[in-house]
Every structure is written in structure tokens, then in C-alpha cells.
Coordinates of C-alpha atoms in Angstrom, one line a residue:
X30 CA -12.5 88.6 -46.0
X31 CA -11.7 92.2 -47.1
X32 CA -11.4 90.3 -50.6
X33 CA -15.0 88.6 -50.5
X34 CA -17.2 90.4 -53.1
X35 CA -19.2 91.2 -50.0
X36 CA -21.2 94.4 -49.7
X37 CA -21.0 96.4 -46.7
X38 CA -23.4 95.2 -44.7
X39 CA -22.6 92.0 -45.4
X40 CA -19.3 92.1 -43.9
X41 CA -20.0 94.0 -40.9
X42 CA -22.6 91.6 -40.4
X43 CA -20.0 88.5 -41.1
X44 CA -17.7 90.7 -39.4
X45 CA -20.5 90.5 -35.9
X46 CA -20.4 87.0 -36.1
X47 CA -17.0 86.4 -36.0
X48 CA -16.6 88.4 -32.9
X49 CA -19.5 87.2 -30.7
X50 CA -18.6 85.5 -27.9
X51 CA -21.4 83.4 -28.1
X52 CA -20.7 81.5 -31.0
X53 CA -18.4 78.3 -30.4
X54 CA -16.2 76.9 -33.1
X55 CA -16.6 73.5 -31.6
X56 CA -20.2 73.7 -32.0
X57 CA -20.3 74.7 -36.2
X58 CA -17.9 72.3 -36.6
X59 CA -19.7 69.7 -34.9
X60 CA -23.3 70.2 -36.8
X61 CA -21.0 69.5 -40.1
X62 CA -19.4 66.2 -39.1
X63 CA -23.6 65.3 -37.9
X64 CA -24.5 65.7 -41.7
X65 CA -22.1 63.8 -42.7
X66 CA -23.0 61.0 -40.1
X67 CA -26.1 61.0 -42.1
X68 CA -24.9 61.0 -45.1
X69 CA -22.6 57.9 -44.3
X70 CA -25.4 55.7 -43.4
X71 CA -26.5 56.2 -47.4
X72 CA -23.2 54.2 -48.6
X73 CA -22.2 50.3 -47.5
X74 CA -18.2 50.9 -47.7
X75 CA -16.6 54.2 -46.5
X76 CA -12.7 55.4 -46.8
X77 CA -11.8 57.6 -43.6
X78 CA -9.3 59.6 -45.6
X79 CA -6.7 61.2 -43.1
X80 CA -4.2 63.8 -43.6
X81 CA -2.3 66.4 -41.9
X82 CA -1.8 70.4 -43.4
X83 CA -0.3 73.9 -42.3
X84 CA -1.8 76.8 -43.1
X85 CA 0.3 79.9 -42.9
X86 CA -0.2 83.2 -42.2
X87 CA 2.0 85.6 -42.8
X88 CA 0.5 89.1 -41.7
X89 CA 2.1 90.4 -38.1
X90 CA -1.3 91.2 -36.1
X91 CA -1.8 87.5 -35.6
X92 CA 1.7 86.5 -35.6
X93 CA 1.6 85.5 -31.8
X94 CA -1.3 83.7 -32.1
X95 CA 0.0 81.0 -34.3
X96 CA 2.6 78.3 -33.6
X97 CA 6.3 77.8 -35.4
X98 CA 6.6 75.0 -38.2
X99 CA 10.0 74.0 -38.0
X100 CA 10.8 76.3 -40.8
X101 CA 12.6 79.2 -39.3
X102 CA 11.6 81.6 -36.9
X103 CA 9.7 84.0 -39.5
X104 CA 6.7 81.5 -40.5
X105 CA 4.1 80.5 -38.3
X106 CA 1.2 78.4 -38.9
X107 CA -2.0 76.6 -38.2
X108 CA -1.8 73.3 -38.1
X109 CA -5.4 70.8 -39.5
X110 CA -5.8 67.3 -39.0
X111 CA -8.6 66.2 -41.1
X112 CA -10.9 63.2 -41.7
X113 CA -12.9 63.3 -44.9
X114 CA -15.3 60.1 -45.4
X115 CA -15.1 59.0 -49.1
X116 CA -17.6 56.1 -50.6
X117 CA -15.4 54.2 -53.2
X118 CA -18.2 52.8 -55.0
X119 CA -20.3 55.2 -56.1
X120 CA -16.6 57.9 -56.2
X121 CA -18.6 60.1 -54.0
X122 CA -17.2 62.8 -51.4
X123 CA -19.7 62.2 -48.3
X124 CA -18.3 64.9 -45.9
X125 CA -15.6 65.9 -43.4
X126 CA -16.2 63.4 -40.2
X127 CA -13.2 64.7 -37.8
X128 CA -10.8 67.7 -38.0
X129 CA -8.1 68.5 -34.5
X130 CA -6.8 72.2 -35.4
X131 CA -3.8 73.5 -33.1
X132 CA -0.7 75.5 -32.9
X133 CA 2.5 74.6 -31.5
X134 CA 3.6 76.2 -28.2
X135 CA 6.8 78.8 -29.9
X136 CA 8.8 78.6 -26.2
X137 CA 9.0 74.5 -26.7
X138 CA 10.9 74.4 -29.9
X139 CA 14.2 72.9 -30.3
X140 CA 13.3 70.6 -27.0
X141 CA 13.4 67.4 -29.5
X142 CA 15.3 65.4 -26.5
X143 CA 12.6 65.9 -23.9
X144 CA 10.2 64.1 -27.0
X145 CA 10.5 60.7 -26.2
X146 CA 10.0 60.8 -22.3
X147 CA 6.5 62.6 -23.2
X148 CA 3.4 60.6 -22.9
X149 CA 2.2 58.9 -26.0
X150 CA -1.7 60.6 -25.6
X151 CA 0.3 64.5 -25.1
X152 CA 2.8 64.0 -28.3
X153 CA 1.4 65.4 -31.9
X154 CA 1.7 62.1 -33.3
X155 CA -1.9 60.9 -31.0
X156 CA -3.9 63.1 -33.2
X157 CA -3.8 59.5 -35.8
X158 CA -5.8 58.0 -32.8
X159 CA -7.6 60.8 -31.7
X160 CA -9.1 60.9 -34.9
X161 CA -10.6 57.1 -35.0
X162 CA -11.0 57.7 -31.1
X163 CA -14.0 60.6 -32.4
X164 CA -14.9 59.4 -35.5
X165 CA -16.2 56.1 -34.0
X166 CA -18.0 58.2 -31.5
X167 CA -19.8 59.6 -34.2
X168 CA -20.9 56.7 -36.2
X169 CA -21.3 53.7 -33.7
X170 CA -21.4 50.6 -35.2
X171 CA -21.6 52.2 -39.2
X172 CA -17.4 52.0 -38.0
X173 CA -17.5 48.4 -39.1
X174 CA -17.9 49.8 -42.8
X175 CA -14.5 52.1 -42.7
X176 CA -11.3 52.0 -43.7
X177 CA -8.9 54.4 -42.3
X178 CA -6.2 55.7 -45.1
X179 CA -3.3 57.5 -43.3
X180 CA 0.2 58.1 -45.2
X181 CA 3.3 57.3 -43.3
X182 CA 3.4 59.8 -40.5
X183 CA 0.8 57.2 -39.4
X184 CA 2.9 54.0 -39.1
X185 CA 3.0 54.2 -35.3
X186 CA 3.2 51.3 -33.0
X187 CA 0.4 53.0 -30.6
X188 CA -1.5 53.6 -33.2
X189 CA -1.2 50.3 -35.2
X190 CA -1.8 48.5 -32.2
X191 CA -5.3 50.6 -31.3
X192 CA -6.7 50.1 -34.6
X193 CA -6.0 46.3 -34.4
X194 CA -7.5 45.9 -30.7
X195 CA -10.7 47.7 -31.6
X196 CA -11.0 45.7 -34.7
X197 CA -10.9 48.6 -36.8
X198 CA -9.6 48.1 -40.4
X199 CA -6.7 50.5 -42.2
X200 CA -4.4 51.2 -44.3
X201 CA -1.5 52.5 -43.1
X202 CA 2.0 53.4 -45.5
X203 CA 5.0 51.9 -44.1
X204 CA 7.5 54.5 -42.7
X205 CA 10.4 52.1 -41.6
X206 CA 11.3 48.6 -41.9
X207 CA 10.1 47.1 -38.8
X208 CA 11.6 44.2 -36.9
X209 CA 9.8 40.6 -37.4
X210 CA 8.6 37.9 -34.9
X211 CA 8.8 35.0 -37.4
X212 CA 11.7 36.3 -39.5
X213 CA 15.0 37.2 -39.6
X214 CA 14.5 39.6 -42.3
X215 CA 13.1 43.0 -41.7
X216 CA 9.8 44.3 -43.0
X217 CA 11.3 45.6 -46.8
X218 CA 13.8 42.8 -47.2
X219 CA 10.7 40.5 -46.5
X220 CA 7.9 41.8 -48.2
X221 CA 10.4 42.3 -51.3
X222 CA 10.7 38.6 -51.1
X223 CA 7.1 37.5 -51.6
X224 CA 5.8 36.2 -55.0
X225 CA 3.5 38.5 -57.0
X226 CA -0.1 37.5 -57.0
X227 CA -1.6 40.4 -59.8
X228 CA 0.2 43.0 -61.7
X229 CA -1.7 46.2 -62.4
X230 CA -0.9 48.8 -64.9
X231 CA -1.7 52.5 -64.1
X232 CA -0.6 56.0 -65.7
X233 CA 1.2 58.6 -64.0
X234 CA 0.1 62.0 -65.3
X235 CA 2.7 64.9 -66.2
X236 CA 3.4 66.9 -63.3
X237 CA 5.8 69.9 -63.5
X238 CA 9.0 68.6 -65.1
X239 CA 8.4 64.8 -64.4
X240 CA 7.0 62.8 -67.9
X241 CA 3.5 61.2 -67.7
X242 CA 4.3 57.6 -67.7
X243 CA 2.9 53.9 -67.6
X244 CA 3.7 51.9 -64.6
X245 CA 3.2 48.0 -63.9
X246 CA 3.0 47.4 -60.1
X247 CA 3.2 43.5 -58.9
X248 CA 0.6 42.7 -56.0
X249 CA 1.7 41.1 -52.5
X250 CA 0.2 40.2 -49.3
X251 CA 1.7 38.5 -46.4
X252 CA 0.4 38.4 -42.6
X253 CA 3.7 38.9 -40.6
X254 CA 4.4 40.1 -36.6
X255 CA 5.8 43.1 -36.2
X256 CA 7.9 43.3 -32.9
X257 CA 7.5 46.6 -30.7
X258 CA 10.3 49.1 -30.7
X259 CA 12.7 48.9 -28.0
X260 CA 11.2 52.3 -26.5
X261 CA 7.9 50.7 -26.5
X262 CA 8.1 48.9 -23.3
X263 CA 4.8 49.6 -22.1
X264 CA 2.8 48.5 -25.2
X265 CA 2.5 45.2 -26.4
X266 CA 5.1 43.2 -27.6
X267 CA 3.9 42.1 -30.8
X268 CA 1.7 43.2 -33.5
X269 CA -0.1 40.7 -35.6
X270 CA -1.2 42.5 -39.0
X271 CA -1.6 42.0 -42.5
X272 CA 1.2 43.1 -45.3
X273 CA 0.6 44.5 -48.6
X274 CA 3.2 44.9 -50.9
X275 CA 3.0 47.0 -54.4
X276 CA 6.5 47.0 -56.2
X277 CA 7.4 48.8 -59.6
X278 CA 8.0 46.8 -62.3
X279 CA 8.8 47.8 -66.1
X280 CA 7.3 51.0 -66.9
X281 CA 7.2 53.1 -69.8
X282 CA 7.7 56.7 -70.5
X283 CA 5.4 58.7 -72.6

């Protein structure tokens, strides 16, 4: 804040605010995600945009307040888990719906083997479910209009199988190739396998020493089972979901 082109008074007064007791985070936060409940109810498709980010700190007086990152003993962080509602048709930003903040407990790293014995709802990875979990909370029934977006970190079992049983639509990039029910391939081999159904033709900008380039992608869909892993023995045994495949083709450097 000491950078803010505040005047004095100004930042003892922001300065006041911080520090009283009677202000809750939780509470800020929460009128925020409300607008944005409002908003939402203006727009008839939504895209529940998910992502995970670590914000570092590096100055010493708050060094033990903040968690490690798996980076070496010297950084710790802030970790933000955040759900921003976007309306695809009219390319509008609508507002922040959900966000989980937390640090990781320093005295539990390097106890990767103790991991997989810990319940699903305690692990890091809930926070994919935790997030749908509040967001529906939120909007009620206006969840039938959104789509949850989450990159690979997201392709749990757990987490696959909730959104399916609540009827809760996503889209969710595939992290391994999972086991079929009705195949003897595995997820890649299969989906590589399926005829293309559209081609479409996007353009990569430049970035850093990478050429800006055109790319052809060919469409595929499939609806396949995905077996549970074999340290999933309390979920479900099968996941019935629907496949969508986008594969390079010829592309073109510019």
C-alpha cells in the first residue's frame, strides 16, 4: 500500500480498516460473489471459469504466515482458487462467483506418502468440488445455465463423478489416459481413433520466442465409460461421460 498514491489520511484510514477486528474477510468477499449472483440472472449461458494461482511474498515480517510451494524452502506463498462467471454470448466478464484462499501447513511437507490414505474432502485437490459445492449454493437453480471450465488438475475421479451425479455440466481437460469399460483401448489411444466430424482453423499469436502460427484442429466426440482407479474403491465403479477430442492437423507458420 506504501506504493498507492494515497495521501496521508488516506492510508491511515485504509490502514484502520485493515486492522479492525470487526471487519471479516469472509463477509466483503461474500457481498461481491451476491452482485455477481445478480448479475448472472441478466445472461441465459454462463462459463464457471476455474483456476488455481500462488501469490508470493517475499518480504520476512510475514514469512511465517504463509505456506511453502514446493519450490524450495526460501518462497512461500498464498495460494487462490477462483471462480469467475463469464457469459459467452455477449463476451462479457459477469463477476467472481467463488474464491478458497489458504496456505499450506510448512511442518507437513515432504509427507507425499501419507497423501493417499488422507480423505478425499481434507486433500487440496477438493477445492475443484468445493467450488461447484458454493457456487450452486449461490445461484440455485440459474446452475442449470453453467458450464464449469477447469484445466487438468481437475480431471479427478471424485470430482468427475460429483458433477455428473448432480447433473452439472463441464469441461474438464484430460490429465491421463483413463481405463475404458467398453474398450480395450485406453482413453488417448481411443479418442485418437474416432473420425473427425469439423475441422476448425485458429491462429496462435507470437508469444516470446514461439512464431504466431495457423492451426487446423479436427473435431471428435465420443460417450465412453471411464473405469475408477484401483485406489478408488469407495467411489463408483464406473463413470459414464461424454469425450471430446480436438487433434492438430496441418498447420502453418507465419
Amino acid at each position: 500500500m506504501a506504493k498507492l498514491p494515497f495521501s496521508p489520511a488516506d492510508m491511515e484510514g485504509a490502514y484502520r480498516f485493515i486492522r479492525n477486528e470487526n471487519i471479516d474477510a469472509k463477509d466483503i468477499a461474500e457481498a461481491g460473489f451476491q452482485s455477481t449472483v445478480s448479475r448472472a440472472n441478466e445472461h441465459e449461458e454462463l462459463l464457471a471459469l476455474e483456476d488455481t494461482t500462488t501469490l508470493c511474498f517475499p518480504h520476512r515480517s510475514i514469512k511465517d504466515e504463509l505456506g511453502h510451494t514446493n519450490q524450495g524452502d526460501r518462497i512461500r506463498a498464498l495460494h487462490v482458487h477462483s471462480t469467475l462467471l463469464f457469459a459467452p454470448q455477449s463476451q462479457t466478464i459477469v463477476g467472481l462467483i467463488e474464491q478458497q484462499r489458504w496456505s499450506r501447513d510448512i511442518t507437513k511437507r515432504g509427507q507425499k506418502h501419507q497423501h493417499a490414505t488422507r480423505p478425499y474432502e481434507e486433500k487440496e485437490s477438493y477445492k475443484w468440488e468445493q467450488a461447484s459445492r458454493r457456487v450452486v449454493e449461490r445461484l440455485g437453480d440459474k446452475m442449470l445455465d453453467v458450464i464449469s471450465v477447469c484445466d487438468r488438475e481437475a480431471d479427478l475421479f471424485e470430482y468427475l463423478t460429483y458433477k455428473r451425479q448432480h447433473q452439472q455440466r463441464f469441461v474438464v481437460r484430460s490429465m491421463q489416459s483413463r481405463c475404458l469399460e467398453e474398450h480395450a483401448q485406453k482413453l488417448y489411444d481411443y479418442a485418437q481413433a474416432l473420425p473427425s466430424v469439423e475441422t476448425k482453423e485458429l491462429t496462435i499469436p507470437q508469444k516470446g520466442g514461439r512464431k504466431a502460427r495457423d492451426v487446423k484442429l479436427d473435431v471428435k466426440y465420443g460417450q465412453v465409460t471411464l473405469k475408477a482407479p484401483a485406489n478408488k474403491k469407495s467411489t463408483q465403479a464406473y463413470l459414464f461421460i461424454m469425450l471430446v477430442a480436438l487433434s492438430k492437423g496441418h498447420q502453418k507458420t507465419s
